[in-house]
CSV table of C-alpha atoms and ligand atoms in Angstrom, one decimal:
chain,number,residue,atom,x,y,z
A,236,MET,CA,-9.4,-8.4,-7.5
A,237,HIS,CA,-7.6,-5.9,-9.6
A,238,LEU,CA,-7.2,-2.7,-7.7
A,239,ILE,CA,-4.8,0.2,-8.3
A,240,ALA,CA,-3.6,2.5,-5.5
A,241,PRO,CA,-1.4,5.4,-6.8
A,242,SER,CA,1.0,6.6,-4.2
A,243,VAL,CA,0.6,10.3,-3.4
A,244,LEU,CA,4.3,10.3,-2.4
A,245,SER,CA,5.2,10.9,-6.0
A,246,ALA,CA,2.6,13.6,-6.6
A,247,ASP,CA,3.5,17.3,-7.1
A,248,PHE,CA,2.8,18.8,-3.7
A,249,GLY,CA,2.8,22.3,-5.2
A,250,HIS,CA,-0.2,21.2,-7.2
A,251,LEU,CA,-1.6,18.6,-5.0
A,252,ALA,CA,-5.3,19.4,-5.6
A,253,ASP,CA,-4.7,19.1,-9.4
A,254,ASP,CA,-3.0,15.7,-9.0
A,255,LEU,CA,-5.8,14.5,-6.7
A,256,GLU,CA,-8.4,15.7,-9.2
A,257,MET,CA,-6.6,13.6,-11.8
A,258,ILE,CA,-6.8,10.6,-9.5
A,259,ASN,CA,-10.6,11.3,-9.0
A,260,ARG,CA,-11.1,11.2,-12.8
A,261,SER,CA,-9.0,8.0,-13.2
A,262,GLU,CA,-9.9,4.4,-12.7
A,263,ALA,CA,-7.7,4.3,-9.5
A,264,ASP,CA,-9.4,2.6,-6.7
A,265,TRP,CA,-7.6,4.0,-3.7
A,266,LEU,CA,-5.0,6.7,-2.9
A,267,HIS,CA,-1.9,5.2,-1.2
A,268,VAL,CA,-0.6,7.4,1.6
A,269,ASP,CA,3.1,6.8,2.6
A,270,VAL,CA,4.0,8.0,6.0
A,271,MET,CA,7.7,7.9,6.9
A,272,ASP,CA,9.2,8.9,10.2
A,273,GLY,CA,13.0,9.1,9.5
A,274,THR,CA,13.6,6.3,12.1
A,275,PHE,CA,11.9,3.1,10.8
A,276,VAL,CA,13.0,4.2,7.3
A,277,PRO,CA,15.8,6.6,6.4
A,278,ASN,CA,13.4,9.2,4.9
A,279,ILE,CA,10.7,11.6,6.2
A,280,SER,CA,7.6,12.2,4.1
A,281,PHE,CA,4.5,13.7,5.8
A,282,GLY,CA,2.1,13.2,8.6
A,283,PHE,CA,-1.3,14.2,9.9
A,284,PRO,CA,-1.6,17.7,8.4
A,285,LEU,CA,-1.8,16.3,4.9
A,286,MET,CA,-4.6,13.9,5.7
A,287,GLU,CA,-7.0,16.9,5.6
A,288,PRO,CA,-6.2,18.0,2.0
A,289,PHE,CA,-6.1,14.3,0.9
A,290,ARG,CA,-9.5,13.8,2.3
A,291,LYS,CA,-10.8,17.1,1.0
A,292,TYR,CA,-9.6,16.8,-2.6
A,293,CYS,CA,-9.5,13.1,-3.1
A,294,GLN,CA,-12.7,11.1,-3.5
A,295,LYS,CA,-11.0,7.7,-3.4
A,296,PRO,CA,-10.4,5.8,-0.1
A,297,LEU,CA,-7.2,6.6,1.7
A,298,ASP,CA,-4.9,3.6,2.1
A,299,VAL,CA,-2.4,4.6,4.8
A,300,HIS,CA,1.0,2.8,4.9
A,301,LEU,CA,2.8,3.6,8.1
A,302,MET,CA,6.6,3.3,7.9
A,303,ILE,CA,7.1,4.3,11.4
A,304,VAL,CA,8.3,2.9,14.8
A,305,HIS,CA,5.7,2.6,17.5
A,306,PRO,CA,2.7,2.5,15.2
A,307,GLU,CA,0.6,1.8,18.3
A,308,LYS,CA,1.0,5.4,19.3
A,309,TYR,CA,-0.5,6.8,16.0
A,310,VAL,CA,-2.8,4.4,14.3
A,311,GLU,CA,-5.9,5.7,16.0
A,312,ARG,CA,-5.1,9.3,14.9
A,313,PHE,CA,-4.8,8.1,11.3
A,314,CYS,CA,-8.2,6.4,11.7
A,315,ASP,CA,-9.7,9.6,13.0
A,316,ALA,CA,-8.1,11.6,10.3
A,317,GLY,CA,-10.1,9.7,7.7
A,318,ALA,CA,-8.0,6.6,6.7
A,319,TRP,CA,-10.0,3.9,5.0
A,320,SER,CA,-7.3,1.3,5.8
A,321,VAL,CA,-4.3,1.5,8.1
A,322,GLY,CA,-1.2,-0.6,7.6
A,323,PHE,CA,2.0,-0.9,9.6
A,324,HIS,CA,5.1,-3.1,9.5
A,325,LEU,CA,5.2,-6.4,11.3
A,326,GLU,CA,8.9,-5.8,12.0
A,327,ALA,CA,8.2,-2.5,13.7
A,328,VAL,CA,6.3,-4.1,16.6
A,329,GLU,CA,6.8,-7.0,19.1
A,330,ASP,CA,3.2,-8.1,18.8
A,331,PRO,CA,0.9,-6.8,16.0
A,332,ILE,CA,-2.3,-8.0,17.6
A,333,PRO,CA,-2.9,-5.1,20.0
A,334,VAL,CA,-2.1,-2.6,17.3
A,335,LEU,CA,-4.5,-4.4,14.9
A,336,ASP,CA,-7.1,-4.3,17.7
A,337,LEU,CA,-6.7,-0.5,18.0
A,338,ILE,CA,-7.4,-0.1,14.2
A,339,LYS,CA,-10.3,-2.5,14.3
A,340,ALA,CA,-11.9,-0.7,17.3
A,341,LYS,CA,-12.1,2.3,15.0
A,342,GLY,CA,-13.9,0.3,12.3
A,343,VAL,CA,-11.0,0.8,9.9
A,344,ARG,CA,-9.5,-2.0,7.7
A,345,THR,CA,-6.2,-3.4,8.7
A,346,CYS,CA,-3.1,-4.2,6.8
A,347,LEU,CA,0.1,-5.9,7.9
A,348,THR,CA,3.3,-5.1,5.9
A,349,ILE,CA,6.7,-6.6,5.6
A,350,ASN,CA,9.9,-5.4,4.0
A,351,PRO,CA,11.7,-7.6,1.4
A,352,ASP,CA,14.2,-9.0,4.0
A,353,ILE,CA,11.4,-10.3,6.3
A,354,ASP,CA,10.4,-14.0,5.8
A,355,VAL,CA,7.0,-14.0,4.2
A,356,LYS,CA,6.1,-17.0,6.4
A,357,ARG,CA,5.9,-14.6,9.4
A,358,LEU,CA,2.7,-13.3,7.9
A,359,VAL,CA,1.0,-16.7,8.0
A,360,PRO,CA,-0.3,-16.6,11.6
A,361,TYR,CA,-2.0,-13.3,11.0
A,362,LEU,CA,-3.7,-14.0,7.6
A,363,ASP,CA,-7.1,-14.5,9.2
A,364,GLN,CA,-6.7,-11.5,11.4
A,365,VAL,CA,-6.2,-8.8,8.8
A,366,ASP,CA,-8.0,-7.4,5.8
A,367,MET,CA,-4.9,-7.2,3.8
A,368,VAL,CA,-1.1,-8.0,3.7
A,369,LEU,CA,1.3,-5.7,2.0
A,370,LEU,CA,4.5,-7.2,0.5
A,371,MET,CA,7.1,-4.6,-0.2
A,372,SER,CA,8.7,-5.2,-3.5
A,373,VAL,CA,11.4,-2.6,-2.7
A,374,PHE,CA,12.9,-1.6,0.7
A,375,ALA,CA,10.5,0.9,2.2
A,376,GLY,CA,11.7,4.5,2.3
A,377,PHE,CA,11.8,5.9,-1.2
A,378,GLY,CA,9.7,6.0,-4.4
A,379,GLY,CA,11.3,5.3,-7.7
A,380,GLN,CA,13.2,2.1,-6.8
A,381,LYS,CA,13.5,-1.0,-8.9
A,382,PHE,CA,11.1,-3.9,-8.4
A,383,ILE,CA,12.6,-7.0,-6.7
A,384,PRO,CA,11.7,-10.0,-8.8
A,385,GLU,CA,11.7,-12.5,-5.9
A,386,THR,CA,8.5,-10.8,-4.8
A,387,MET,CA,6.6,-12.9,-7.4
A,388,ASN,CA,7.3,-16.2,-5.5
A,389,LYS,CA,6.3,-14.6,-2.2
A,390,ILE,CA,3.0,-13.6,-3.7
A,391,ARG,CA,2.4,-17.1,-5.0
A,392,PHE,CA,3.2,-18.5,-1.5
A,393,ILE,CA,0.9,-16.1,0.3
A,394,LYS,CA,-1.9,-16.5,-2.3
A,395,ASN,CA,-1.7,-20.3,-1.9
A,396,GLU,CA,-2.1,-20.0,1.9
A,397,ILE,CA,-5.0,-17.6,1.5
A,398,THR,CA,-6.8,-19.8,-1.0
A,399,GLN,CA,-6.2,-23.1,0.9
A,400,ARG,CA,-7.7,-21.6,4.0
A,401,GLN,CA,-10.5,-19.9,2.1
A,402,LEU,CA,-9.7,-16.5,3.5
A,403,SER,CA,-10.6,-13.2,1.8
A,404,THR,CA,-7.3,-11.4,2.8
A,405,LEU,CA,-6.1,-9.1,0.0
A,406,ILE,CA,-2.5,-9.0,-1.2
A,407,GLU,CA,-1.1,-5.6,-1.9
A,408,ILE,CA,2.2,-5.0,-3.6
A,409,ASP,CA,4.2,-1.8,-3.2
A,410,GLY,CA,7.4,-0.6,-4.9
A,411,GLY,CA,8.7,-0.5,-8.5
A,412,VAL,CA,5.3,-1.4,-9.9
A,413,ASN,CA,4.7,-0.3,-13.5
A,414,THR,CA,2.9,-1.2,-16.7
A,415,SER,CA,5.6,-3.8,-17.5
A,416,ASN,CA,5.0,-5.9,-14.4
A,417,ALA,CA,1.4,-5.1,-13.4
A,418,ALA,CA,-0.1,-7.9,-15.5
A,419,GLU,CA,2.2,-10.6,-14.1
A,420,LEU,CA,1.6,-9.3,-10.5
A,421,PHE,CA,-2.1,-9.8,-10.9
A,422,GLU,CA,-1.6,-13.2,-12.6
A,423,VAL,CA,0.4,-14.6,-9.7
A,424,GLY,CA,-2.1,-13.4,-7.2
A,425,ALA,CA,-1.8,-9.7,-6.2
A,426,ASP,CA,-5.1,-7.9,-5.6
A,427,VAL,CA,-3.9,-4.3,-5.1
A,428,LEU,CA,-1.0,-2.6,-6.9
A,429,VAL,CA,0.6,0.5,-5.5
A,430,ALA,CA,2.4,2.7,-8.0
A,431,GLY,CA,4.0,6.1,-7.4
A,432,SER,CA,6.5,7.1,-10.0
A,433,ALA,CA,5.0,5.0,-12.7
A,434,VAL,CA,1.7,6.9,-12.4
A,435,PHE,CA,2.8,10.5,-11.5
A,436,GLY,CA,5.8,10.4,-13.7
A,437,ALA,CA,3.9,9.2,-16.7
A,438,LYS,CA,3.0,11.5,-19.6
A,439,ASP,CA,-0.5,10.2,-19.4
A,440,PRO,CA,-1.2,9.1,-15.8
A,441,ILE,CA,-4.9,8.3,-16.4
A,442,GLU,CA,-4.0,5.9,-19.3
A,443,THR,CA,-1.2,4.4,-17.2
A,444,ILE,CA,-3.7,3.6,-14.4
A,445,ARG,CA,-6.2,2.2,-16.9
A,446,LEU,CA,-3.6,-0.1,-18.5
A,447,MET,CA,-2.3,-1.3,-15.1
A,448,LYS,CA,-5.8,-2.1,-13.9
A,449,LYS,CA,-6.6,-4.0,-17.0
A,450,GLY,CA,-3.4,-5.9,-16.5
A,451,VAL,CA,-2.0,-4.9,-19.9
A,452,SER,CA,1.7,-5.3,-20.3
A,453,GLY,CA,3.9,-2.8,-22.1
A,454,LEU,CA,5.3,0.6,-21.9
A,455,VAL,CA,3.0,3.6,-22.4
A,456,ASP,CA,5.6,6.3,-22.3
B,9,LIG,C1,8.1,3.2,-0.6
B,9,LIG,C2,6.6,3.4,-0.5
B,9,LIG,C3,5.9,3.2,-1.8
B,9,LIG,C4,6.4,4.2,-2.9
B,9,LIG,C5,6.2,3.5,-4.2
B,9,LIG,O1,8.6,3.2,0.7
B,9,LIG,O2,6.0,2.6,0.4
B,9,LIG,O3,4.5,3.3,-1.7
B,9,LIG,O4,5.8,5.4,-2.9
B,9,LIG,O5,6.8,4.2,-5.2
B,9,LIG,P1,7.2,3.6,-6.6
B,9,LIG,O6,5.9,3.1,-7.2
B,9,LIG,O7,7.8,4.8,-7.3
B,9,LIG,O8,8.2,2.5,-6.4
B,10,LIG,ZN1,3.7,2.5,0.4
């Protein structure tokens, strides 16, 4: 699958409706929603109040990425606020299963995420219990960072596990994704690419999204 999820973190919040309208007109599949609490990551983004305008102005499914401690306290509220999928970090919890169960009970898709310093093998026991795994290709916390190349091997490893066990778990990649690495990411097994600065910082965001989705390499700017 070749899905593109622009990260609204890099949108212009003074003209949010315009940016979301652009996303609606584009070939983007989802809107990626980065929630940061200032504790799990050294940055604070936004929370529940913005779920309403996201839902109102954006016609694409909201792919919520929680970079927070104690996700078990908040996942249900994000489901109620209109999330299409809710993901949280494996390293933020002792046991992800009860948290996944809270999301599933709301009928919302689940995603388990790891930062680049967490062993990718730790996701293996959960591959058949989640709709998606998200491999961070930068350390969570900020947009505009440089892609960590080692991510490619992690994708290959997880893709192999998923294929061998005939699972339908999607692989999402988040951080430093752009038109130069999108094609290779899809080739090695990624299904969903998150892109913030590469989309919203582009002269032609719609064309950038189109090229990424097609898996075309090269710079557009
Ligand atoms: C980082 C966030 C990412 C971020 C990606 O903590 O999870 O979703 O917005 O931004 P870019 O694409 O600029 O690296
Ligand atoms: Zn994210």
